[in-house]
Amino acid sequence: MVEKTMKAIRLNAPNDFEYCDIPVPEPGSHDILARVETVAICGTDPHIFAGEFPGFWPKSFPLIPGHEWAGTIVQVGEVAKNLGWKEGERVCGISHVGCGYCSMCMQGRYTLCLNYGHEEKGHRQYGHYSQGAYAQYIAASVKSIARIPDTMGFDVAACMDPFSIALHAVMRSGMEPGDSVLVNGSGAQGLMSIMIVRAMGAGAILTSGSGFRLQVAERLGAITIDYRKENVVARTRELTGGLGAKRVIECSGTPEGVRQACEAVAKGGTISMVSLPSKDVEIPIRRLVLDEIDLRGNRANPNTLEPAIAMVQENNIDLSSLITHAFPLSKFAEAFDIFVHRKDNSLKVVVKPND
Ligand SMILES: [Zn+2]
Ligand SMILES: [Zn+2]
């Protein structure tokens, strides 16, 4: 039996959240109700918490944020049952649910759903404007979940959302075996991108960054470029026989980083954006035109959750090495502070709503 109320983190206004009791959500017919075992704090969360997307993420307050989650199914809606979902199954989730009917959804590009933001038309984005996962339970559409292997822990499974985002960006870079790759930025998305391009057979993997995170990149097998001490573009060219990197995975999100990506990429190469810069950035468009550089935007993780799980599982990718801190949900404020201020060499910080 599922209780009637649960503990959750509720965002009442910008920069104003509390650990409180709220009703357990009712799963719709296409939903499951899951007991949330782990939620990973996402790099987008601090921006949502700070109210940087007024009227959009969230559309209105209060919001239960959180979207990188894993847990156990405890209740199954009618249609979800017909689709084969069962109580007791271990799953992980992503934030996007397309309406399923618009032309973008019909093409499988459901993160670009034309009915974005309209819950009455079946769209959801958990933890952004729809009720999310910083809670003991989440009601989630079966379109947004995937089963996880018995041997995959919930903490790693909660990181499959960001991992599958990095996978989408790498796939959209068109990387082929042996290609030189610059992963520009060594935060969680950058480090996961290194893991992915390695598993996909990249040639030289270069990574820019600094400090502890760059050391982790080195441990993962990347050739490191400390952007505080070295010129990222010059160093990339030096390490690629003067050509530049065939594929650049842009994970820095800074104006400087984006411009470096445009200069460090090889003729005929590709820049695939994981980062979302907070403002528009001036780019050397003439260079991109004359050297036939493809610049690709990427929105989240359409259809990459299951491949991401298989990739981690079958290649023994050690995602747990990126999880530096774990807290019960009751200590969310502490977890959030450590994550936001990158204290204590934090990378992925997870919270456990049922501990
Ligand atoms: Zn996320
Ligand atoms: Zn749609």
mmCIF file of C-alpha atoms and ligand atoms in Angstrom:
data_model
loop_
_atom_site.group_PDB
_atom_site.id
_atom_site.type_symbol
_atom_site.label_atom_id
_atom_site.label_comp_id
_atom_site.label_asym_id
_atom_site.label_seq_id
_atom_site.Cartn_x
_atom_site.Cartn_y
_atom_site.Cartn_z
ATOM 1 C CA MET A 1 0.000 0.000 0.000
ATOM 2 C CA VAL A 2 1.203 3.455 -0.921
ATOM 3 C CA GLU A 3 0.719 6.140 1.702
ATOM 4 C CA LYS A 4 -1.418 9.223 1.014
ATOM 5 C CA THR A 5 1.258 11.838 1.700
ATOM 6 C CA MET A 6 4.960 11.933 1.038
ATOM 7 C CA LYS A 7 8.046 14.014 1.679
ATOM 8 C CA ALA A 8 9.162 16.278 -1.163
ATOM 9 C CA ILE A 9 11.217 19.329 -1.999
ATOM 10 C CA ARG A 10 8.799 22.055 -3.015
ATOM 11 C CA LEU A 11 9.987 25.186 -4.793
ATOM 12 C CA ASN A 12 7.584 27.886 -3.609
ATOM 13 C CA ALA A 13 9.219 30.870 -5.324
ATOM 14 C CA PRO A 14 12.640 31.657 -6.811
ATOM 15 C CA ASN A 15 15.359 30.598 -4.342
ATOM 16 C CA ASP A 16 12.721 29.497 -1.841
ATOM 17 C CA PHE A 17 12.370 25.734 -1.357
ATOM 18 C CA GLU A 18 11.292 23.577 1.550
ATOM 19 C CA TYR A 19 11.259 19.925 2.605
ATOM 20 C CA CYS A 20 7.607 19.271 3.283
ATOM 21 C CA ASP A 21 4.640 16.883 3.064
ATOM 22 C CA ILE A 22 2.539 16.817 -0.090
ATOM 23 C CA PRO A 23 -0.033 14.372 -1.488
ATOM 24 C CA VAL A 24 1.292 11.315 -3.329
ATOM 25 C CA PRO A 25 0.457 11.900 -7.024
ATOM 26 C CA GLU A 26 -2.182 9.803 -8.788
ATOM 27 C CA PRO A 27 -0.820 7.989 -11.847
ATOM 28 C CA GLY A 28 -2.861 8.478 -15.026
ATOM 29 C CA SER A 29 -3.759 5.534 -17.232
ATOM 30 C CA HIS A 30 -0.518 5.805 -19.269
ATOM 31 C CA ASP A 31 1.576 6.345 -16.126
ATOM 32 C CA ILE A 32 3.261 4.323 -13.470
ATOM 33 C CA LEU A 33 3.790 5.433 -9.880
ATOM 34 C CA ALA A 34 7.374 4.804 -8.817
ATOM 35 C CA ARG A 35 9.001 4.846 -5.416
ATOM 36 C CA VAL A 36 11.950 7.146 -6.069
ATOM 37 C CA GLU A 37 15.188 5.596 -4.799
ATOM 38 C CA THR A 38 17.699 8.110 -6.183
ATOM 39 C CA VAL A 39 17.564 11.534 -7.817
ATOM 40 C CA ALA A 40 20.708 13.158 -9.210
ATOM 41 C CA ILE A 41 20.997 16.935 -9.034
ATOM 42 C CA CYS A 42 21.176 18.335 -12.577
ATOM 43 C CA GLY A 43 23.182 21.329 -13.768
ATOM 44 C CA THR A 44 19.888 22.863 -14.914
ATOM 45 C CA ASP A 45 18.364 22.651 -11.423
ATOM 46 C CA PRO A 46 20.171 25.663 -9.930
ATOM 47 C CA HIS A 47 18.850 27.777 -12.808
ATOM 48 C CA ILE A 48 15.303 26.511 -12.291
ATOM 49 C CA PHE A 49 15.611 27.054 -8.521
ATOM 50 C CA ALA A 50 16.845 30.614 -9.105
ATOM 51 C CA GLY A 51 13.817 31.398 -11.269
ATOM 52 C CA GLU A 52 15.874 32.146 -14.380
ATOM 53 C CA PHE A 53 13.101 30.972 -16.728
ATOM 54 C CA PRO A 54 10.051 32.935 -15.490
ATOM 55 C CA GLY A 55 6.707 31.612 -16.734
ATOM 56 C CA PHE A 56 8.440 28.714 -18.497
ATOM 57 C CA TRP A 57 10.366 26.510 -16.020
ATOM 58 C CA PRO A 58 8.148 26.435 -14.020
ATOM 59 C CA LYS A 59 5.077 28.006 -15.601
ATOM 60 C CA SER A 60 3.910 28.820 -12.087
ATOM 61 C CA PHE A 61 4.879 28.084 -8.492
ATOM 62 C CA PRO A 62 4.939 25.845 -6.577
ATOM 63 C CA LEU A 63 6.921 23.159 -8.437
ATOM 64 C CA ILE A 64 8.370 19.835 -7.336
ATOM 65 C CA PRO A 65 11.673 19.900 -9.265
ATOM 66 C CA GLY A 66 14.011 16.972 -10.019
ATOM 67 C CA HIS A 67 14.138 14.823 -13.149
ATOM 68 C CA GLU A 68 17.202 12.541 -13.103
ATOM 69 C CA TRP A 69 15.643 9.698 -11.173
ATOM 70 C CA ALA A 70 15.546 5.932 -10.694
ATOM 71 C CA GLY A 71 13.224 3.805 -8.616
ATOM 72 C CA THR A 72 10.771 0.935 -8.346
ATOM 73 C CA ILE A 73 7.281 0.755 -9.842
ATOM 74 C CA VAL A 74 4.635 0.467 -7.099
ATOM 75 C CA GLN A 75 1.447 1.121 -9.067
ATOM 76 C CA VAL A 76 0.545 0.820 -12.758
ATOM 77 C CA GLY A 77 -2.123 2.721 -14.717
ATOM 78 C CA GLU A 78 -4.625 0.822 -16.876
ATOM 79 C CA VAL A 79 -3.029 1.387 -20.301
ATOM 80 C CA ALA A 80 0.471 1.090 -18.827
ATOM 81 C CA LYS A 81 -0.558 -2.350 -17.547
ATOM 82 C CA ASN A 82 -1.742 -3.358 -21.031
ATOM 83 C CA LEU A 83 1.634 -2.218 -22.357
ATOM 84 C CA GLY A 84 3.378 -4.737 -20.110
ATOM 85 C CA TRP A 85 4.557 -2.643 -17.152
ATOM 86 C CA LYS A 86 4.448 -4.333 -13.764
ATOM 87 C CA GLU A 87 4.744 -3.488 -10.104
ATOM 88 C CA GLY A 88 8.219 -4.178 -8.744
ATOM 89 C CA GLU A 89 10.086 -3.346 -11.958
ATOM 90 C CA ARG A 90 13.225 -1.259 -11.529
ATOM 91 C CA VAL A 91 13.292 1.744 -13.865
ATOM 92 C CA CYS A 92 14.889 5.101 -14.523
ATOM 93 C CA GLY A 93 13.368 8.186 -16.087
ATOM 94 C CA ILE A 94 13.968 11.253 -18.228
ATOM 95 C CA SER A 95 12.201 14.605 -18.116
ATOM 96 C CA HIS A 96 10.577 14.851 -21.580
ATOM 97 C CA VAL A 97 7.253 13.326 -22.613
ATOM 98 C CA GLY A 98 6.086 14.321 -26.100
ATOM 99 C CA CYS A 99 2.372 14.583 -26.885
ATOM 100 C CA GLY A 100 2.872 11.643 -29.255
ATOM 101 C CA TYR A 101 0.683 13.094 -32.007
ATOM 102 C CA CYS A 102 2.352 16.178 -33.507
ATOM 103 C CA SER A 103 4.632 15.881 -36.537
ATOM 104 C CA MET A 104 7.815 16.225 -34.461
ATOM 105 C CA CYS A 105 6.698 13.457 -32.091
ATOM 106 C CA MET A 106 5.678 11.300 -35.067
ATOM 107 C CA GLN A 107 9.234 11.652 -36.386
ATOM 108 C CA GLY A 108 10.605 10.552 -33.023
ATOM 109 C CA ARG A 109 11.820 14.055 -32.249
ATOM 110 C CA TYR A 110 9.640 14.370 -29.185
ATOM 111 C CA THR A 111 11.908 16.748 -27.289
ATOM 112 C CA LEU A 112 10.843 19.246 -29.975
ATOM 113 C CA CYS A 113 7.133 18.475 -29.426
ATOM 114 C CA LEU A 114 4.928 21.118 -31.052
ATOM 115 C CA ASN A 115 2.637 20.901 -28.039
ATOM 116 C CA TYR A 116 5.460 21.674 -25.622
ATOM 117 C CA GLY A 117 4.170 23.018 -22.329
ATOM 118 C CA HIS A 118 0.565 21.856 -22.825
ATOM 119 C CA GLU A 119 -0.230 19.220 -20.224
ATOM 120 C CA GLU A 120 -3.830 19.136 -21.484
ATOM 121 C CA LYS A 121 -2.443 17.895 -24.833
ATOM 122 C CA GLY A 122 -0.392 15.176 -23.156
ATOM 123 C CA HIS A 123 2.980 16.920 -23.026
ATOM 124 C CA ARG A 124 5.054 16.791 -19.825
ATOM 125 C CA GLN A 125 8.457 17.858 -18.705
ATOM 126 C CA TYR A 126 9.026 16.496 -15.228
ATOM 127 C CA GLY A 127 10.866 18.706 -12.803
ATOM 128 C CA HIS A 128 10.742 21.653 -15.216
ATOM 129 C CA TYR A 129 7.062 22.512 -15.338
ATOM 130 C CA SER A 130 5.430 19.145 -14.498
ATOM 131 C CA GLN A 131 5.672 17.612 -11.016
ATOM 132 C CA GLY A 132 9.129 16.069 -10.658
ATOM 133 C CA ALA A 133 11.206 13.601 -8.705
ATOM 134 C CA TYR A 134 12.522 15.303 -5.564
ATOM 135 C CA ALA A 135 9.910 13.320 -3.666
ATOM 136 C CA GLN A 136 9.275 9.839 -2.332
ATOM 137 C CA TYR A 137 7.102 9.046 -5.364
ATOM 138 C CA ILE A 138 6.736 10.200 -8.944
ATOM 139 C CA ALA A 139 3.881 9.566 -11.385
ATOM 140 C CA ALA A 140 5.576 9.250 -14.769
ATOM 141 C CA SER A 141 4.410 8.403 -18.277
ATOM 142 C CA VAL A 142 5.700 5.078 -19.554
ATOM 143 C CA LYS A 143 7.078 7.102 -22.496
ATOM 144 C CA SER A 144 9.656 8.597 -20.120
ATOM 145 C CA ILE A 145 10.983 5.452 -18.407
ATOM 146 C CA ALA A 146 13.143 2.440 -19.194
ATOM 147 C CA ARG A 147 13.878 -0.796 -17.355
ATOM 148 C CA ILE A 148 17.332 -1.133 -15.825
ATOM 149 C CA PRO A 149 19.428 -4.292 -15.445
ATOM 150 C CA ASP A 150 19.288 -6.069 -12.054
ATOM 151 C CA THR A 151 22.987 -5.380 -11.572
ATOM 152 C CA MET A 152 22.703 -1.625 -12.178
ATOM 153 C CA GLY A 153 22.429 0.328 -8.929
ATOM 154 C CA PHE A 154 19.851 3.096 -8.549
ATOM 155 C CA ASP A 155 22.518 5.804 -8.176
ATOM 156 C CA VAL A 156 24.040 4.962 -11.558
ATOM 157 C CA ALA A 157 20.566 4.510 -13.065
ATOM 158 C CA ALA A 158 19.645 8.041 -11.942
ATOM 159 C CA CYS A 159 22.573 9.288 -14.042
ATOM 160 C CA MET A 160 21.235 7.646 -17.202
ATOM 161 C CA ASP A 161 19.249 10.808 -18.009
ATOM 162 C CA PRO A 162 22.328 13.062 -18.337
ATOM 163 C CA PHE A 163 24.346 10.189 -19.856
ATOM 164 C CA SER A 164 21.713 9.707 -22.562
ATOM 165 C CA ILE A 165 21.826 13.471 -23.255
ATOM 166 C CA ALA A 166 25.565 13.247 -23.867
ATOM 167 C CA LEU A 167 24.948 10.198 -26.073
ATOM 168 C CA HIS A 168 22.460 12.130 -28.215
ATOM 169 C CA ALA A 169 24.955 14.971 -28.697
ATOM 170 C CA VAL A 170 27.790 12.581 -29.575
ATOM 171 C CA MET A 171 25.604 10.722 -32.081
ATOM 172 C CA ARG A 172 24.575 14.032 -33.657
ATOM 173 C CA SER A 173 28.256 14.943 -34.062
ATOM 174 C CA GLY A 174 28.477 12.170 -36.664
ATOM 175 C CA MET A 175 31.602 10.817 -34.991
ATOM 176 C CA GLU A 176 33.155 7.844 -36.760
ATOM 177 C CA PRO A 177 35.761 5.397 -35.425
ATOM 178 C CA GLY A 178 39.195 6.975 -35.281
ATOM 179 C CA ASP A 179 37.956 10.583 -35.415
ATOM 180 C CA SER A 180 39.796 13.093 -33.268
ATOM 181 C CA VAL A 181 37.427 14.614 -30.718
ATOM 182 C CA LEU A 182 37.663 17.715 -28.563
ATOM 183 C CA VAL A 183 35.357 17.541 -25.565
ATOM 184 C CA ASN A 184 35.271 21.205 -24.654
ATOM 185 C CA GLY A 185 34.552 21.405 -20.924
ATOM 186 C CA SER A 186 35.004 18.780 -18.230
ATOM 187 C CA GLY A 187 31.851 18.982 -16.115
ATOM 188 C CA ALA A 188 29.572 15.971 -15.799
ATOM 189 C CA GLN A 189 28.382 16.228 -19.431
ATOM 190 C CA GLY A 190 31.967 16.542 -20.662
ATOM 191 C CA LEU A 191 33.157 13.559 -18.633
ATOM 192 C CA MET A 192 30.235 11.431 -19.788
ATOM 193 C CA SER A 193 30.980 12.478 -23.390
ATOM 194 C CA ILE A 194 34.558 11.232 -22.963
ATOM 195 C CA MET A 195 33.232 7.859 -21.768
ATOM 196 C CA ILE A 196 30.904 7.674 -24.770
ATOM 197 C CA VAL A 197 33.342 8.666 -27.527
ATOM 198 C CA ARG A 198 35.853 6.173 -26.115
ATOM 199 C CA ALA A 199 33.263 3.386 -26.181
ATOM 200 C CA MET A 200 32.381 4.397 -29.759
ATOM 201 C CA GLY A 201 35.983 4.122 -30.922
ATOM 202 C CA ALA A 202 37.207 7.702 -31.122
ATOM 203 C CA GLY A 203 40.804 8.456 -32.060
ATOM 204 C CA ALA A 204 42.579 11.057 -29.941
ATOM 205 C CA ILE A 205 40.271 12.498 -27.280
ATOM 206 C CA LEU A 206 41.203 15.998 -26.144
ATOM 207 C CA THR A 207 39.473 17.679 -23.229
ATOM 208 C CA SER A 208 39.658 21.225 -21.969
ATOM 209 C CA GLY A 209 38.970 22.163 -18.384
ATOM 210 C CA SER A 210 40.743 22.857 -15.126
ATOM 211 C CA GLY A 211 41.297 21.561 -11.619
ATOM 212 C CA PHE A 212 39.830 18.364 -10.211
ATOM 213 C CA ARG A 213 37.457 17.789 -13.108
ATOM 214 C CA LEU A 214 40.300 17.867 -15.614
ATOM 215 C CA GLN A 215 42.135 15.272 -13.520
ATOM 216 C CA VAL A 216 39.087 13.030 -13.780
ATOM 217 C CA ALA A 217 39.108 13.555 -17.569
ATOM 218 C CA GLU A 218 42.722 12.435 -17.640
ATOM 219 C CA ARG A 219 41.859 9.342 -15.614
ATOM 220 C CA LEU A 220 39.198 8.558 -18.222
ATOM 221 C CA GLY A 221 41.852 8.568 -20.914
ATOM 222 C CA ALA A 222 41.601 12.063 -22.362
ATOM 223 C CA ILE A 223 44.540 14.277 -23.332
ATOM 224 C CA THR A 224 43.956 17.286 -21.136
ATOM 225 C CA ILE A 225 44.193 20.993 -21.958
ATOM 226 C CA ASP A 226 44.103 23.358 -18.978
ATOM 227 C CA TYR A 227 42.259 26.369 -20.394
ATOM 228 C CA ARG A 228 43.561 28.568 -17.570
ATOM 229 C CA LYS A 229 47.165 27.958 -18.604
ATOM 230 C CA GLU A 230 47.030 26.943 -22.271
ATOM 231 C CA ASN A 231 45.455 28.220 -25.478
ATOM 232 C CA VAL A 232 42.769 25.629 -26.209
ATOM 233 C CA VAL A 233 42.665 26.309 -29.963
ATOM 234 C CA ALA A 234 46.446 26.330 -30.488
ATOM 235 C CA ARG A 235 46.900 23.227 -28.338
ATOM 236 C CA THR A 236 44.123 21.354 -30.152
ATOM 237 C CA ARG A 237 45.715 22.139 -33.520
ATOM 238 C CA GLU A 238 49.113 21.058 -32.209
ATOM 239 C CA LEU A 239 47.726 17.732 -31.004
ATOM 240 C CA THR A 240 45.884 17.038 -34.276
ATOM 241 C CA GLY A 241 48.708 17.629 -36.752
ATOM 242 C CA GLY A 242 47.559 21.195 -37.383
ATOM 243 C CA LEU A 243 44.097 20.129 -38.565
ATOM 244 C CA GLY A 244 41.899 20.767 -35.561
ATOM 245 C CA ALA A 245 39.493 18.245 -34.026
ATOM 246 C CA LYS A 246 37.176 16.456 -36.445
ATOM 247 C CA ARG A 247 34.382 16.533 -33.862
ATOM 248 C CA VAL A 248 33.907 19.017 -31.063
ATOM 249 C CA ILE A 249 31.466 18.239 -28.270
ATOM 250 C CA GLU A 250 30.791 21.672 -26.751
ATOM 251 C CA CYS A 251 30.146 21.269 -23.018
ATOM 252 C CA SER A 252 31.513 24.541 -21.607
ATOM 253 C CA GLY A 253 28.557 26.826 -22.224
ATOM 254 C CA THR A 254 30.666 29.972 -21.962
ATOM 255 C CA PRO A 255 30.970 32.550 -24.803
ATOM 256 C CA GLU A 256 34.716 31.961 -24.836
ATOM 257 C CA GLY A 257 34.259 28.184 -24.938
ATOM 258 C CA VAL A 258 31.789 28.370 -27.828
ATOM 259 C CA ARG A 259 34.169 30.547 -29.839
ATOM 260 C CA GLN A 260 37.034 28.151 -29.072
ATOM 261 C CA ALA A 261 34.898 25.304 -30.372
ATOM 262 C CA CYS A 262 34.372 27.219 -33.633
ATOM 263 C CA GLU A 263 38.128 27.723 -34.062
ATOM 264 C CA ALA A 264 39.388 24.353 -32.787
ATOM 265 C CA VAL A 265 37.208 22.279 -35.139
ATOM 266 C CA ALA A 266 38.801 20.869 -38.304
ATOM 267 C CA LYS A 267 37.742 21.836 -41.846
ATOM 268 C CA GLY A 268 34.630 19.867 -42.700
ATOM 269 C CA GLY A 269 34.167 18.988 -39.042
ATOM 270 C CA THR A 270 31.253 19.145 -36.659
ATOM 271 C CA ILE A 271 30.466 21.019 -33.467
ATOM 272 C CA SER A 272 27.749 19.350 -31.416
ATOM 273 C CA MET A 273 26.332 21.445 -28.597
ATOM 274 C CA VAL A 274 25.587 19.867 -25.226
ATOM 275 C CA SER A 275 25.823 23.155 -23.378
ATOM 276 C CA LEU A 276 23.105 25.781 -23.435
ATOM 277 C CA PRO A 277 24.820 29.165 -23.077
ATOM 278 C CA SER A 278 22.831 31.530 -20.853
ATOM 279 C CA LYS A 279 22.862 34.209 -23.587
ATOM 280 C CA ASP A 280 23.406 34.338 -27.333
ATOM 281 C CA VAL A 281 27.053 34.203 -28.308
ATOM 282 C CA GLU A 282 28.818 35.877 -31.219
ATOM 283 C CA ILE A 283 30.394 33.199 -33.406
ATOM 284 C CA PRO A 284 32.806 33.358 -36.383
ATOM 285 C CA ILE A 285 30.098 32.535 -38.908
ATOM 286 C CA ARG A 286 32.345 33.232 -41.932
ATOM 287 C CA ARG A 287 34.746 30.522 -40.786
ATOM 288 C CA LEU A 288 31.865 28.082 -40.316
ATOM 289 C CA VAL A 289 30.571 28.815 -43.826
ATOM 290 C CA LEU A 290 33.876 28.734 -45.688
ATOM 291 C CA ASP A 291 35.168 25.585 -43.972
ATOM 292 C CA GLU A 292 31.830 23.746 -44.101
ATOM 293 C CA ILE A 293 31.553 23.331 -40.345
ATOM 294 C CA ASP A 294 28.320 21.767 -39.121
ATOM 295 C CA LEU A 295 27.071 23.338 -35.906
ATOM 296 C CA ARG A 296 24.418 21.171 -34.314
ATOM 297 C CA GLY A 297 22.040 22.053 -31.521
ATOM 298 C CA ASN A 298 20.753 19.254 -29.323
ATOM 299 C CA ARG A 299 17.711 19.104 -27.113
ATOM 300 C CA ALA A 300 17.961 16.518 -24.341
ATOM 301 C CA ASN A 301 17.770 12.802 -25.084
ATOM 302 C CA PRO A 302 15.190 11.659 -27.659
ATOM 303 C CA ASN A 303 15.265 7.849 -27.881
ATOM 304 C CA THR A 304 18.715 7.487 -26.334
ATOM 305 C CA LEU A 305 17.800 6.254 -22.842
ATOM 306 C CA GLU A 306 17.704 2.541 -23.668
ATOM 307 C CA PRO A 307 20.874 2.607 -25.828
ATOM 308 C CA ALA A 308 22.611 4.546 -23.049
ATOM 309 C CA ILE A 309 21.688 1.911 -20.464
ATOM 310 C CA ALA A 310 22.956 -0.868 -22.751
ATOM 311 C CA MET A 311 26.163 1.034 -23.480
ATOM 312 C CA VAL A 312 26.972 1.560 -19.791
ATOM 313 C CA GLN A 313 26.045 -1.998 -18.885
ATOM 314 C CA GLU A 314 27.837 -3.844 -21.686
ATOM 315 C CA ASN A 315 30.983 -1.705 -21.767
ATOM 316 C CA ASN A 316 31.517 -1.682 -17.990
ATOM 317 C CA ILE A 317 31.444 2.107 -18.047
ATOM 318 C CA ASP A 318 32.080 3.204 -14.471
ATOM 319 C CA LEU A 319 29.531 5.980 -14.054
ATOM 320 C CA SER A 320 29.637 5.531 -10.288
ATOM 321 C CA SER A 321 33.086 7.142 -10.349
ATOM 322 C CA LEU A 322 31.358 10.453 -11.203
ATOM 323 C CA ILE A 323 29.023 10.242 -8.192
ATOM 324 C CA THR A 324 30.898 12.018 -5.431
ATOM 325 C CA HIS A 325 28.187 12.677 -2.825
ATOM 326 C CA ALA A 326 24.940 11.095 -1.579
ATOM 327 C CA PHE A 327 22.431 12.509 0.921
ATOM 328 C CA PRO A 328 18.952 11.652 2.161
ATOM 329 C CA LEU A 329 16.332 13.992 0.662
ATOM 330 C CA SER A 330 15.866 15.572 4.120
ATOM 331 C CA LYS A 331 19.393 16.987 3.720
ATOM 332 C CA PHE A 332 18.651 18.407 0.274
ATOM 333 C CA ALA A 333 19.758 21.932 1.206
ATOM 334 C CA GLU A 334 23.215 20.642 2.100
ATOM 335 C CA ALA A 335 23.422 18.498 -1.037
ATOM 336 C CA PHE A 336 22.360 21.447 -3.207
ATOM 337 C CA ASP A 337 24.914 23.769 -1.614
ATOM 338 C CA ILE A 338 27.737 21.290 -2.217
ATOM 339 C CA PHE A 339 26.623 20.804 -5.829
ATOM 340 C CA VAL A 340 26.043 24.461 -6.716
ATOM 341 C CA HIS A 341 29.278 25.716 -5.185
ATOM 342 C CA ARG A 342 31.300 22.690 -6.393
ATOM 343 C CA LYS A 343 32.456 22.157 -2.814
ATOM 344 C CA ASP A 344 34.618 19.228 -1.858
ATOM 345 C CA ASN A 345 35.380 18.340 -5.538
ATOM 346 C CA SER A 346 31.719 17.513 -6.137
ATOM 347 C CA LEU A 347 30.588 16.182 -9.512
ATOM 348 C CA LYS A 348 27.311 14.272 -9.493
ATOM 349 C CA VAL A 349 25.479 14.678 -6.183
ATOM 350 C CA VAL A 350 22.560 12.328 -5.546
ATOM 351 C CA VAL A 351 19.717 12.436 -3.026
ATOM 352 C CA LYS A 352 17.698 9.510 -1.690
ATOM 353 C CA PRO A 353 14.032 10.302 -0.966
ATOM 354 C CA ASN A 354 13.321 7.036 0.838
ATOM 355 C CA ASP A 355 16.394 6.777 3.067
HETATM 356 ZN ZN ZN B 1 19.194 16.934 -16.136
HETATM 357 ZN ZN ZN B 2 4.252 16.286 -29.849
#
